[in-house]
Short mmCIF file of N, CA and C in Angstrom, two decimals:
data_model
loop_
_atom_site.label_atom_id
_atom_site.label_comp_id
_atom_site.label_asym_id
_atom_site.label_seq_id
_atom_site.Cartn_x
_atom_site.Cartn_y
_atom_site.Cartn_z
N MET A 1 -18.69 -16.55 16.48
CA MET A 1 -18.74 -15.11 16.59
C MET A 1 -20.23 -14.70 16.55
N LYS A 2 -20.60 -13.82 17.51
CA LYS A 2 -21.91 -13.28 17.44
C LYS A 2 -22.01 -12.11 16.45
N GLU A 3 -23.09 -11.35 16.48
CA GLU A 3 -23.29 -10.30 15.54
C GLU A 3 -22.20 -9.17 15.67
N LYS A 4 -22.23 -8.31 14.60
CA LYS A 4 -21.35 -7.21 14.56
C LYS A 4 -22.13 -5.99 15.14
N ILE A 5 -21.45 -5.36 16.15
CA ILE A 5 -21.96 -4.17 16.76
C ILE A 5 -21.03 -3.03 16.46
N VAL A 6 -21.57 -1.88 16.12
CA VAL A 6 -20.81 -0.66 15.92
C VAL A 6 -20.93 0.24 17.19
N VAL A 7 -19.75 0.62 17.73
CA VAL A 7 -19.74 1.50 18.99
C VAL A 7 -19.18 2.79 18.52
N THR A 8 -20.04 3.84 18.39
CA THR A 8 -19.49 5.18 18.05
C THR A 8 -18.91 5.80 19.31
N GLY A 9 -17.89 6.62 19.19
CA GLY A 9 -17.23 7.12 20.34
C GLY A 9 -16.55 5.99 21.02
N GLY A 10 -16.12 4.97 20.28
CA GLY A 10 -15.62 3.72 20.77
C GLY A 10 -14.24 3.80 21.47
N THR A 11 -13.51 4.85 21.22
CA THR A 11 -12.17 5.03 21.94
C THR A 11 -12.34 5.87 23.20
N GLY A 12 -13.52 6.39 23.47
CA GLY A 12 -13.76 7.13 24.66
C GLY A 12 -13.95 6.19 25.88
N TYR A 13 -14.07 6.80 27.03
CA TYR A 13 -14.07 6.02 28.29
C TYR A 13 -15.28 4.97 28.28
N ILE A 14 -16.51 5.39 28.09
CA ILE A 14 -17.64 4.54 28.15
C ILE A 14 -17.59 3.62 26.93
N GLY A 15 -17.36 4.15 25.72
CA GLY A 15 -17.31 3.35 24.55
C GLY A 15 -16.32 2.18 24.66
N SER A 16 -15.12 2.52 25.16
CA SER A 16 -14.04 1.45 25.24
C SER A 16 -14.42 0.32 26.24
N HIS A 17 -14.99 0.74 27.29
CA HIS A 17 -15.43 -0.25 28.35
C HIS A 17 -16.58 -1.09 27.79
N THR A 18 -17.42 -0.43 27.07
CA THR A 18 -18.57 -1.22 26.48
C THR A 18 -18.03 -2.22 25.43
N ALA A 19 -17.03 -1.75 24.65
CA ALA A 19 -16.48 -2.59 23.60
C ALA A 19 -15.75 -3.82 24.30
N VAL A 20 -15.09 -3.64 25.37
CA VAL A 20 -14.50 -4.75 26.06
C VAL A 20 -15.53 -5.87 26.51
N GLU A 21 -16.66 -5.29 27.04
CA GLU A 21 -17.63 -6.24 27.49
C GLU A 21 -18.35 -6.95 26.38
N LEU A 22 -18.58 -6.27 25.29
CA LEU A 22 -19.16 -6.89 24.08
C LEU A 22 -18.27 -7.94 23.56
N MET A 23 -17.02 -7.64 23.41
CA MET A 23 -16.02 -8.55 22.86
C MET A 23 -15.85 -9.76 23.78
N ASN A 24 -15.90 -9.56 25.02
CA ASN A 24 -15.82 -10.69 26.02
C ASN A 24 -16.95 -11.62 25.87
N GLU A 25 -18.12 -11.06 25.40
CA GLU A 25 -19.37 -11.86 25.18
C GLU A 25 -19.41 -12.45 23.76
N GLY A 26 -18.34 -12.22 22.95
CA GLY A 26 -18.21 -12.85 21.66
C GLY A 26 -18.76 -12.07 20.50
N TYR A 27 -19.12 -10.83 20.74
CA TYR A 27 -19.56 -9.97 19.61
C TYR A 27 -18.36 -9.50 18.81
N GLU A 28 -18.60 -9.23 17.54
CA GLU A 28 -17.60 -8.59 16.70
C GLU A 28 -17.83 -7.06 16.89
N VAL A 29 -16.80 -6.30 17.19
CA VAL A 29 -17.00 -4.92 17.47
C VAL A 29 -16.17 -4.08 16.53
N VAL A 30 -16.81 -3.00 16.01
CA VAL A 30 -16.20 -2.02 15.17
C VAL A 30 -16.41 -0.70 15.89
N LEU A 31 -15.28 0.05 16.10
CA LEU A 31 -15.32 1.35 16.76
C LEU A 31 -15.34 2.40 15.66
N ILE A 32 -16.18 3.43 15.81
CA ILE A 32 -16.10 4.62 14.98
C ILE A 32 -15.76 5.78 15.98
N ASP A 33 -14.82 6.53 15.61
CA ASP A 33 -14.40 7.73 16.47
C ASP A 33 -13.68 8.67 15.56
N ASN A 34 -13.88 10.00 15.88
CA ASN A 34 -13.06 11.00 15.21
C ASN A 34 -11.84 11.44 16.00
N LEU A 35 -11.61 10.76 17.13
CA LEU A 35 -10.44 10.98 18.05
C LEU A 35 -10.41 12.43 18.48
N HIS A 36 -11.60 13.06 18.64
CA HIS A 36 -11.61 14.51 19.15
C HIS A 36 -11.10 14.54 20.57
N ASN A 37 -11.43 13.54 21.36
CA ASN A 37 -11.09 13.62 22.76
C ASN A 37 -10.52 12.26 23.27
N SER A 38 -9.87 11.51 22.34
CA SER A 38 -9.34 10.19 22.62
C SER A 38 -8.20 9.86 21.66
N GLU A 39 -7.74 8.64 21.73
CA GLU A 39 -6.60 8.26 20.92
C GLU A 39 -6.82 6.86 20.35
N ALA A 40 -6.33 6.64 19.14
CA ALA A 40 -6.47 5.42 18.39
C ALA A 40 -5.86 4.21 19.16
N VAL A 41 -4.82 4.49 20.01
CA VAL A 41 -4.10 3.39 20.77
C VAL A 41 -5.14 2.75 21.71
N VAL A 42 -6.25 3.28 22.01
CA VAL A 42 -7.26 2.68 22.82
C VAL A 42 -7.75 1.27 22.21
N ALA A 43 -7.78 1.24 20.88
CA ALA A 43 -8.15 0.01 20.30
C ALA A 43 -7.21 -1.11 20.54
N ASP A 44 -5.93 -0.73 20.53
CA ASP A 44 -4.86 -1.69 20.96
C ASP A 44 -4.97 -2.15 22.39
N ARG A 45 -5.31 -1.20 23.24
CA ARG A 45 -5.47 -1.51 24.62
C ARG A 45 -6.65 -2.46 24.88
N ILE A 46 -7.73 -2.32 24.15
CA ILE A 46 -8.86 -3.14 24.20
C ILE A 46 -8.38 -4.58 23.71
N GLY A 47 -7.61 -4.62 22.75
CA GLY A 47 -7.06 -5.88 22.26
C GLY A 47 -6.15 -6.58 23.34
N GLN A 48 -5.46 -5.79 24.10
CA GLN A 48 -4.61 -6.43 25.22
C GLN A 48 -5.57 -6.97 26.27
N ILE A 49 -6.71 -6.43 26.42
CA ILE A 49 -7.59 -6.96 27.51
C ILE A 49 -8.39 -8.13 26.98
N THR A 50 -8.87 -8.11 25.70
CA THR A 50 -9.74 -9.11 25.16
C THR A 50 -9.10 -10.18 24.33
N GLY A 51 -7.85 -9.93 23.99
CA GLY A 51 -7.19 -10.85 23.09
C GLY A 51 -7.45 -10.68 21.55
N LYS A 52 -8.26 -9.65 21.25
CA LYS A 52 -8.55 -9.33 19.84
C LYS A 52 -8.72 -7.88 19.73
N ILE A 53 -8.06 -7.15 18.72
CA ILE A 53 -8.24 -5.79 18.55
C ILE A 53 -9.49 -5.53 17.73
N PRO A 54 -10.36 -4.72 18.23
CA PRO A 54 -11.53 -4.34 17.45
C PRO A 54 -11.27 -3.59 16.26
N GLY A 55 -12.11 -3.60 15.22
CA GLY A 55 -11.96 -2.74 14.10
C GLY A 55 -12.10 -1.32 14.51
N LEU A 56 -11.37 -0.45 13.90
CA LEU A 56 -11.36 1.00 14.21
C LEU A 56 -11.45 1.78 12.88
N GLU A 57 -12.55 2.57 12.82
CA GLU A 57 -12.77 3.47 11.68
C GLU A 57 -12.61 4.94 12.25
N VAL A 58 -11.69 5.74 11.73
CA VAL A 58 -11.53 7.08 12.18
C VAL A 58 -12.16 8.04 11.21
N PHE A 59 -13.30 8.55 11.60
CA PHE A 59 -13.98 9.65 10.80
C PHE A 59 -15.03 10.30 11.60
N ASP A 60 -15.48 11.45 11.13
CA ASP A 60 -16.48 12.31 11.79
C ASP A 60 -17.88 11.87 11.33
N LEU A 61 -18.71 11.51 12.25
CA LEU A 61 -20.09 11.07 11.96
C LEU A 61 -20.97 12.11 11.34
N CYS A 62 -20.45 13.39 11.33
CA CYS A 62 -21.18 14.48 10.72
C CYS A 62 -20.99 14.45 9.22
N ARG A 63 -20.13 13.66 8.72
CA ARG A 63 -19.84 13.51 7.24
C ARG A 63 -20.80 12.44 6.69
N LYS A 64 -21.84 12.87 6.23
CA LYS A 64 -22.98 12.00 5.78
C LYS A 64 -22.51 10.94 4.81
N LYS A 65 -21.73 11.43 3.74
CA LYS A 65 -21.25 10.48 2.68
C LYS A 65 -20.35 9.36 3.29
N LYS A 66 -19.54 9.71 4.21
CA LYS A 66 -18.66 8.76 4.90
C LYS A 66 -19.52 7.75 5.69
N VAL A 67 -20.50 8.27 6.43
CA VAL A 67 -21.35 7.42 7.20
C VAL A 67 -22.06 6.46 6.29
N SER A 68 -22.65 6.95 5.24
CA SER A 68 -23.36 6.15 4.22
C SER A 68 -22.40 5.06 3.67
N SER A 69 -21.26 5.52 3.28
CA SER A 69 -20.27 4.56 2.64
C SER A 69 -19.93 3.48 3.69
N PHE A 70 -19.64 3.83 4.89
CA PHE A 70 -19.25 2.81 5.92
C PHE A 70 -20.35 1.77 6.11
N PHE A 71 -21.56 2.19 6.29
CA PHE A 71 -22.61 1.25 6.52
C PHE A 71 -23.02 0.46 5.25
N LYS A 72 -22.82 1.03 4.10
CA LYS A 72 -23.07 0.23 2.88
C LYS A 72 -22.03 -0.92 2.73
N GLU A 73 -20.76 -0.62 3.18
CA GLU A 73 -19.68 -1.60 3.21
C GLU A 73 -19.82 -2.63 4.35
N ASN A 74 -20.56 -2.24 5.39
CA ASN A 74 -20.75 -3.06 6.60
C ASN A 74 -22.22 -3.36 6.75
N SER A 75 -22.75 -4.05 5.79
CA SER A 75 -24.22 -4.27 5.75
C SER A 75 -24.66 -5.34 6.80
N ASP A 76 -23.73 -5.98 7.41
CA ASP A 76 -24.02 -6.99 8.35
C ASP A 76 -24.06 -6.54 9.85
N VAL A 77 -24.11 -5.20 10.03
CA VAL A 77 -24.18 -4.61 11.39
C VAL A 77 -25.59 -4.93 11.98
N ALA A 78 -25.54 -5.47 13.18
CA ALA A 78 -26.75 -5.81 13.85
C ALA A 78 -27.32 -4.67 14.73
N ALA A 79 -26.42 -3.79 15.23
CA ALA A 79 -26.86 -2.65 16.11
C ALA A 79 -25.76 -1.63 16.18
N ILE A 80 -26.23 -0.42 16.55
CA ILE A 80 -25.29 0.69 16.81
C ILE A 80 -25.53 1.06 18.25
N ILE A 81 -24.33 1.30 18.94
CA ILE A 81 -24.39 1.91 20.30
C ILE A 81 -23.67 3.23 20.07
N HIS A 82 -24.51 4.33 20.29
CA HIS A 82 -24.03 5.65 19.95
C HIS A 82 -23.65 6.44 21.13
N PHE A 83 -22.30 6.45 21.40
CA PHE A 83 -21.73 7.27 22.50
C PHE A 83 -21.04 8.54 21.95
N ALA A 84 -20.83 8.66 20.68
CA ALA A 84 -20.10 9.82 20.18
C ALA A 84 -20.88 11.10 20.29
N ALA A 85 -20.37 12.03 21.11
CA ALA A 85 -21.01 13.31 21.38
C ALA A 85 -20.11 14.23 22.07
N TYR A 86 -20.31 15.51 21.90
CA TYR A 86 -19.60 16.48 22.76
C TYR A 86 -20.40 16.39 24.03
N LYS A 87 -19.69 16.57 25.22
CA LYS A 87 -20.38 16.27 26.51
C LYS A 87 -20.14 17.25 27.61
N ALA A 88 -19.48 18.35 27.40
CA ALA A 88 -19.12 19.21 28.48
C ALA A 88 -20.25 20.28 28.60
N VAL A 89 -21.01 20.31 29.69
CA VAL A 89 -22.08 21.19 29.83
C VAL A 89 -21.66 22.68 29.78
N SER A 90 -20.61 23.01 30.49
CA SER A 90 -20.13 24.40 30.43
C SER A 90 -19.63 24.84 29.17
N GLU A 91 -18.96 23.94 28.38
CA GLU A 91 -18.49 24.32 27.05
C GLU A 91 -19.64 24.55 26.11
N SER A 92 -20.68 23.72 26.28
CA SER A 92 -21.80 23.85 25.39
C SER A 92 -22.48 25.23 25.45
N VAL A 93 -22.40 25.81 26.67
CA VAL A 93 -22.91 27.20 26.87
C VAL A 93 -22.13 28.24 26.01
N SER A 94 -20.86 28.07 25.92
CA SER A 94 -19.98 29.04 25.13
C SER A 94 -19.94 28.61 23.67
N LYS A 95 -20.22 27.35 23.34
CA LYS A 95 -20.10 26.89 21.98
C LYS A 95 -21.35 26.08 21.51
N PRO A 96 -22.54 26.79 21.62
CA PRO A 96 -23.76 25.96 21.40
C PRO A 96 -23.89 25.47 20.01
N LEU A 97 -23.43 26.23 18.98
CA LEU A 97 -23.58 25.72 17.58
C LEU A 97 -22.75 24.49 17.36
N ALA A 98 -21.56 24.42 17.90
CA ALA A 98 -20.69 23.22 17.81
C ALA A 98 -21.45 22.03 18.38
N TYR A 99 -22.07 22.20 19.48
CA TYR A 99 -22.77 21.09 20.14
C TYR A 99 -23.97 20.66 19.34
N TYR A 100 -24.82 21.60 18.83
CA TYR A 100 -25.90 21.21 18.07
C TYR A 100 -25.48 20.45 16.79
N ARG A 101 -24.52 21.04 16.13
CA ARG A 101 -23.97 20.38 14.87
C ARG A 101 -23.51 18.96 15.17
N ASN A 102 -22.61 18.87 16.10
CA ASN A 102 -22.00 17.51 16.31
C ASN A 102 -22.99 16.54 16.89
N ASN A 103 -23.70 16.90 17.91
CA ASN A 103 -24.59 15.87 18.57
C ASN A 103 -25.77 15.52 17.80
N LEU A 104 -26.32 16.49 17.04
CA LEU A 104 -27.56 16.16 16.27
C LEU A 104 -27.31 15.64 14.85
N VAL A 105 -26.37 16.33 14.16
CA VAL A 105 -26.09 15.85 12.79
C VAL A 105 -25.59 14.41 12.78
N SER A 106 -24.73 14.06 13.71
CA SER A 106 -24.18 12.73 13.76
C SER A 106 -25.36 11.76 13.96
N LEU A 107 -26.24 12.05 14.86
CA LEU A 107 -27.36 11.19 15.22
C LEU A 107 -28.34 11.03 13.91
N ILE A 108 -28.55 12.14 13.29
CA ILE A 108 -29.41 12.12 12.06
C ILE A 108 -28.73 11.20 11.05
N ASN A 109 -27.47 11.38 10.81
CA ASN A 109 -26.80 10.57 9.89
C ASN A 109 -26.76 9.09 10.15
N LEU A 110 -26.68 8.78 11.45
CA LEU A 110 -26.76 7.37 11.85
C LEU A 110 -28.13 6.79 11.66
N LEU A 111 -29.12 7.55 12.04
CA LEU A 111 -30.49 7.04 11.81
C LEU A 111 -30.82 6.86 10.41
N GLY A 112 -30.33 7.76 9.46
CA GLY A 112 -30.53 7.57 8.07
C GLY A 112 -29.83 6.38 7.62
N ALA A 113 -28.67 6.08 7.98
CA ALA A 113 -27.96 4.88 7.67
C ALA A 113 -28.60 3.61 8.17
N MET A 114 -29.17 3.68 9.34
CA MET A 114 -29.88 2.51 9.85
C MET A 114 -31.09 2.15 8.95
N LYS A 115 -31.85 3.19 8.66
CA LYS A 115 -33.02 3.01 7.75
C LYS A 115 -32.60 2.49 6.40
N LYS A 116 -31.64 3.10 5.81
CA LYS A 116 -31.20 2.74 4.45
C LYS A 116 -30.62 1.31 4.37
N ASN A 117 -29.87 0.88 5.46
CA ASN A 117 -29.16 -0.36 5.42
C ASN A 117 -29.82 -1.44 6.22
N GLY A 118 -30.98 -1.19 6.76
CA GLY A 118 -31.71 -2.30 7.50
C GLY A 118 -31.08 -2.66 8.85
N ILE A 119 -30.42 -1.65 9.42
CA ILE A 119 -29.89 -1.95 10.79
C ILE A 119 -31.03 -1.68 11.81
N PRO A 120 -31.32 -2.70 12.53
CA PRO A 120 -32.57 -2.60 13.33
C PRO A 120 -32.53 -1.95 14.68
N ALA A 121 -31.38 -1.80 15.31
CA ALA A 121 -31.34 -1.40 16.72
C ALA A 121 -30.34 -0.30 16.96
N LEU A 122 -30.70 0.59 17.90
CA LEU A 122 -29.83 1.65 18.34
C LEU A 122 -29.95 1.78 19.84
N VAL A 123 -28.73 1.86 20.48
CA VAL A 123 -28.66 2.30 21.87
C VAL A 123 -28.09 3.74 21.88
N PHE A 124 -28.85 4.59 22.41
CA PHE A 124 -28.45 6.01 22.40
C PHE A 124 -28.03 6.53 23.80
N SER A 125 -26.81 7.05 23.83
CA SER A 125 -26.27 7.58 25.08
C SER A 125 -26.88 8.96 25.30
N SER A 126 -27.89 9.00 26.12
CA SER A 126 -28.57 10.29 26.49
C SER A 126 -27.94 10.80 27.79
N SER A 127 -28.77 11.40 28.61
CA SER A 127 -28.19 12.01 29.82
C SER A 127 -29.31 12.39 30.76
N CYS A 128 -28.99 12.43 32.05
CA CYS A 128 -29.93 12.88 33.09
C CYS A 128 -30.33 14.29 32.88
N THR A 129 -29.58 14.96 32.05
CA THR A 129 -29.85 16.43 31.80
C THR A 129 -31.21 16.59 31.17
N VAL A 130 -31.77 15.58 30.61
CA VAL A 130 -33.11 15.67 29.99
C VAL A 130 -34.14 15.98 30.96
N TYR A 131 -33.84 15.74 32.30
CA TYR A 131 -34.80 16.07 33.33
C TYR A 131 -34.70 17.56 33.80
N GLY A 132 -33.80 18.30 33.23
CA GLY A 132 -33.65 19.75 33.59
C GLY A 132 -33.42 19.92 35.06
N GLN A 133 -34.11 20.87 35.60
CA GLN A 133 -34.11 21.06 37.15
C GLN A 133 -35.30 20.35 37.66
N PRO A 134 -35.12 19.09 38.19
CA PRO A 134 -36.23 18.31 38.58
C PRO A 134 -36.97 18.92 39.83
N GLU A 135 -38.28 18.70 39.81
CA GLU A 135 -39.09 19.21 40.89
C GLU A 135 -38.98 18.44 42.19
N THR A 136 -38.66 17.15 42.10
CA THR A 136 -38.52 16.32 43.30
C THR A 136 -37.23 15.48 43.12
N LEU A 137 -36.65 15.14 44.28
CA LEU A 137 -35.52 14.22 44.35
C LEU A 137 -35.89 12.98 45.21
N PRO A 138 -35.33 11.86 44.94
CA PRO A 138 -34.44 11.56 43.80
C PRO A 138 -35.17 11.48 42.56
N VAL A 139 -34.53 11.68 41.46
CA VAL A 139 -35.14 11.60 40.10
C VAL A 139 -35.33 10.11 39.71
N THR A 140 -36.54 9.89 39.18
CA THR A 140 -36.77 8.50 38.65
C THR A 140 -37.05 8.65 37.20
N GLU A 141 -37.15 7.49 36.53
CA GLU A 141 -37.58 7.47 35.10
C GLU A 141 -39.00 8.04 34.77
N ASP A 142 -39.79 8.11 35.92
CA ASP A 142 -41.14 8.65 35.72
C ASP A 142 -41.13 10.24 35.82
N ALA A 143 -40.00 10.81 36.23
CA ALA A 143 -39.93 12.27 36.34
C ALA A 143 -40.20 12.91 35.01
N PRO A 144 -40.93 14.05 35.03
CA PRO A 144 -41.20 14.74 33.73
C PRO A 144 -39.92 15.39 33.21
N ILE A 145 -39.89 15.47 31.89
CA ILE A 145 -38.78 16.20 31.14
C ILE A 145 -39.09 17.69 31.39
N GLN A 146 -38.02 18.36 31.78
CA GLN A 146 -38.15 19.76 32.03
C GLN A 146 -37.27 20.49 30.90
N PRO A 147 -37.44 21.82 30.81
CA PRO A 147 -36.61 22.55 29.86
C PRO A 147 -35.10 22.32 30.18
N ALA A 148 -34.34 22.10 29.20
CA ALA A 148 -32.87 21.90 29.40
C ALA A 148 -32.16 23.11 29.91
N VAL A 149 -31.16 22.96 30.79
CA VAL A 149 -30.48 24.10 31.32
C VAL A 149 -29.14 24.44 30.59
N SER A 150 -28.93 23.66 29.49
CA SER A 150 -27.72 23.89 28.72
C SER A 150 -27.94 23.38 27.24
N PRO A 151 -27.19 23.95 26.34
CA PRO A 151 -27.24 23.38 25.02
C PRO A 151 -26.93 21.89 24.89
N TYR A 152 -26.05 21.46 25.69
CA TYR A 152 -25.75 19.95 25.75
C TYR A 152 -26.99 19.21 26.16
N GLY A 153 -27.66 19.61 27.25
CA GLY A 153 -28.82 18.99 27.65
C GLY A 153 -29.95 18.97 26.60
N ASN A 154 -30.03 20.13 25.90
CA ASN A 154 -31.01 20.33 24.82
C ASN A 154 -30.74 19.34 23.72
N THR A 155 -29.44 19.15 23.36
CA THR A 155 -29.22 18.15 22.29
C THR A 155 -29.57 16.75 22.64
N LYS A 156 -29.55 16.46 23.91
CA LYS A 156 -29.98 15.13 24.31
C LYS A 156 -31.48 15.02 24.30
N GLN A 157 -32.15 16.11 24.76
CA GLN A 157 -33.69 16.09 24.61
C GLN A 157 -34.06 16.01 23.14
N ILE A 158 -33.49 16.78 22.29
CA ILE A 158 -33.86 16.82 20.94
C ILE A 158 -33.51 15.49 20.27
N GLY A 159 -32.32 14.95 20.61
CA GLY A 159 -31.88 13.64 20.14
C GLY A 159 -32.95 12.56 20.45
N GLU A 160 -33.47 12.60 21.67
CA GLU A 160 -34.52 11.52 22.11
C GLU A 160 -35.73 11.76 21.15
N GLU A 161 -36.13 13.02 20.95
CA GLU A 161 -37.31 13.29 20.20
C GLU A 161 -37.13 12.87 18.71
N ILE A 162 -35.97 13.10 18.14
CA ILE A 162 -35.64 12.64 16.73
C ILE A 162 -35.69 11.13 16.67
N ILE A 163 -35.14 10.41 17.60
CA ILE A 163 -35.24 9.02 17.65
C ILE A 163 -36.61 8.50 17.72
N ARG A 164 -37.43 9.07 18.67
CA ARG A 164 -38.85 8.72 18.90
C ARG A 164 -39.63 8.87 17.59
N ASP A 165 -39.47 9.94 16.91
CA ASP A 165 -40.17 10.26 15.67
C ASP A 165 -39.69 9.30 14.57
N THR A 166 -38.44 9.02 14.50
CA THR A 166 -37.87 8.11 13.43
C THR A 166 -38.45 6.67 13.69
N ILE A 167 -38.42 6.25 14.90
CA ILE A 167 -38.87 4.88 15.22
C ILE A 167 -40.42 4.78 14.93
N SER A 168 -41.07 5.80 15.24
CA SER A 168 -42.60 5.83 14.91
C SER A 168 -42.80 5.70 13.36
N ALA A 169 -42.00 6.35 12.58
CA ALA A 169 -42.17 6.39 11.21
C ALA A 169 -41.64 5.15 10.46
N HIS A 170 -40.73 4.41 11.10
CA HIS A 170 -40.13 3.26 10.48
C HIS A 170 -40.16 2.07 11.47
N LYS A 171 -41.22 1.24 11.31
CA LYS A 171 -41.57 0.17 12.32
C LYS A 171 -40.43 -0.80 12.46
N GLY A 172 -39.48 -0.98 11.52
CA GLY A 172 -38.48 -2.00 11.56
C GLY A 172 -37.30 -1.52 12.47
N LEU A 173 -37.33 -0.31 12.97
CA LEU A 173 -36.30 0.22 13.76
C LEU A 173 -36.72 0.22 15.24
N LYS A 174 -35.71 -0.04 16.15
CA LYS A 174 -35.99 0.06 17.54
C LYS A 174 -34.81 0.76 18.22
N ALA A 175 -35.11 1.42 19.32
CA ALA A 175 -34.07 2.17 20.08
C ALA A 175 -34.37 2.29 21.50
N ILE A 176 -33.29 2.50 22.25
CA ILE A 176 -33.43 2.73 23.71
C ILE A 176 -32.47 3.91 24.04
N SER A 177 -32.87 4.74 24.97
CA SER A 177 -32.03 5.83 25.39
C SER A 177 -31.58 5.55 26.87
N LEU A 178 -30.26 5.72 27.06
CA LEU A 178 -29.70 5.55 28.41
C LEU A 178 -29.50 6.93 29.03
N ARG A 179 -30.08 7.16 30.20
CA ARG A 179 -29.95 8.48 30.80
C ARG A 179 -29.08 8.28 32.06
N TYR A 180 -27.82 8.69 31.92
CA TYR A 180 -26.81 8.57 32.95
C TYR A 180 -26.92 9.58 34.04
N PHE A 181 -26.63 9.26 35.22
CA PHE A 181 -26.48 10.18 36.40
C PHE A 181 -25.02 10.11 36.87
N ASN A 182 -24.53 11.22 37.45
CA ASN A 182 -23.18 11.15 38.02
C ASN A 182 -23.20 11.93 39.39
#
């Protein structure tokens, strides 16, 4: 068995597919999800595909004490893949505070747990929305970051900044941000 990887938002579409691939490569996977937009049965379905049901912890990553407790009890985690976030651009316009709270507090809690428990690596699910309204198409990774056009996009921009600042301050941590396009 390879290292233990935590996949937040692990019962969601991208998280569950990532868990399958990790498990097929021999990693031990633990899913964390609050089941806001998914179901616990997804863990069983992953087990049907891979032959082993991943661990599933159901809690809200905005609960700092629960996050701290989980990672204290799972000190052997090698990396976190952070997919857990609210993601509807239009909903973020009508519920900006919910998006800021969920998307940023959860990230801050995870980064704190990484630092405290010596977890060295984070993969952050960002978004192409960090490019705002791009000046030229197609957009490449060299495109400049523009002002966000939604609270959702802004949470991803701010999230990347929080990660960058945290990594700079704590040399033992490393992270990468994935900016998806659809």
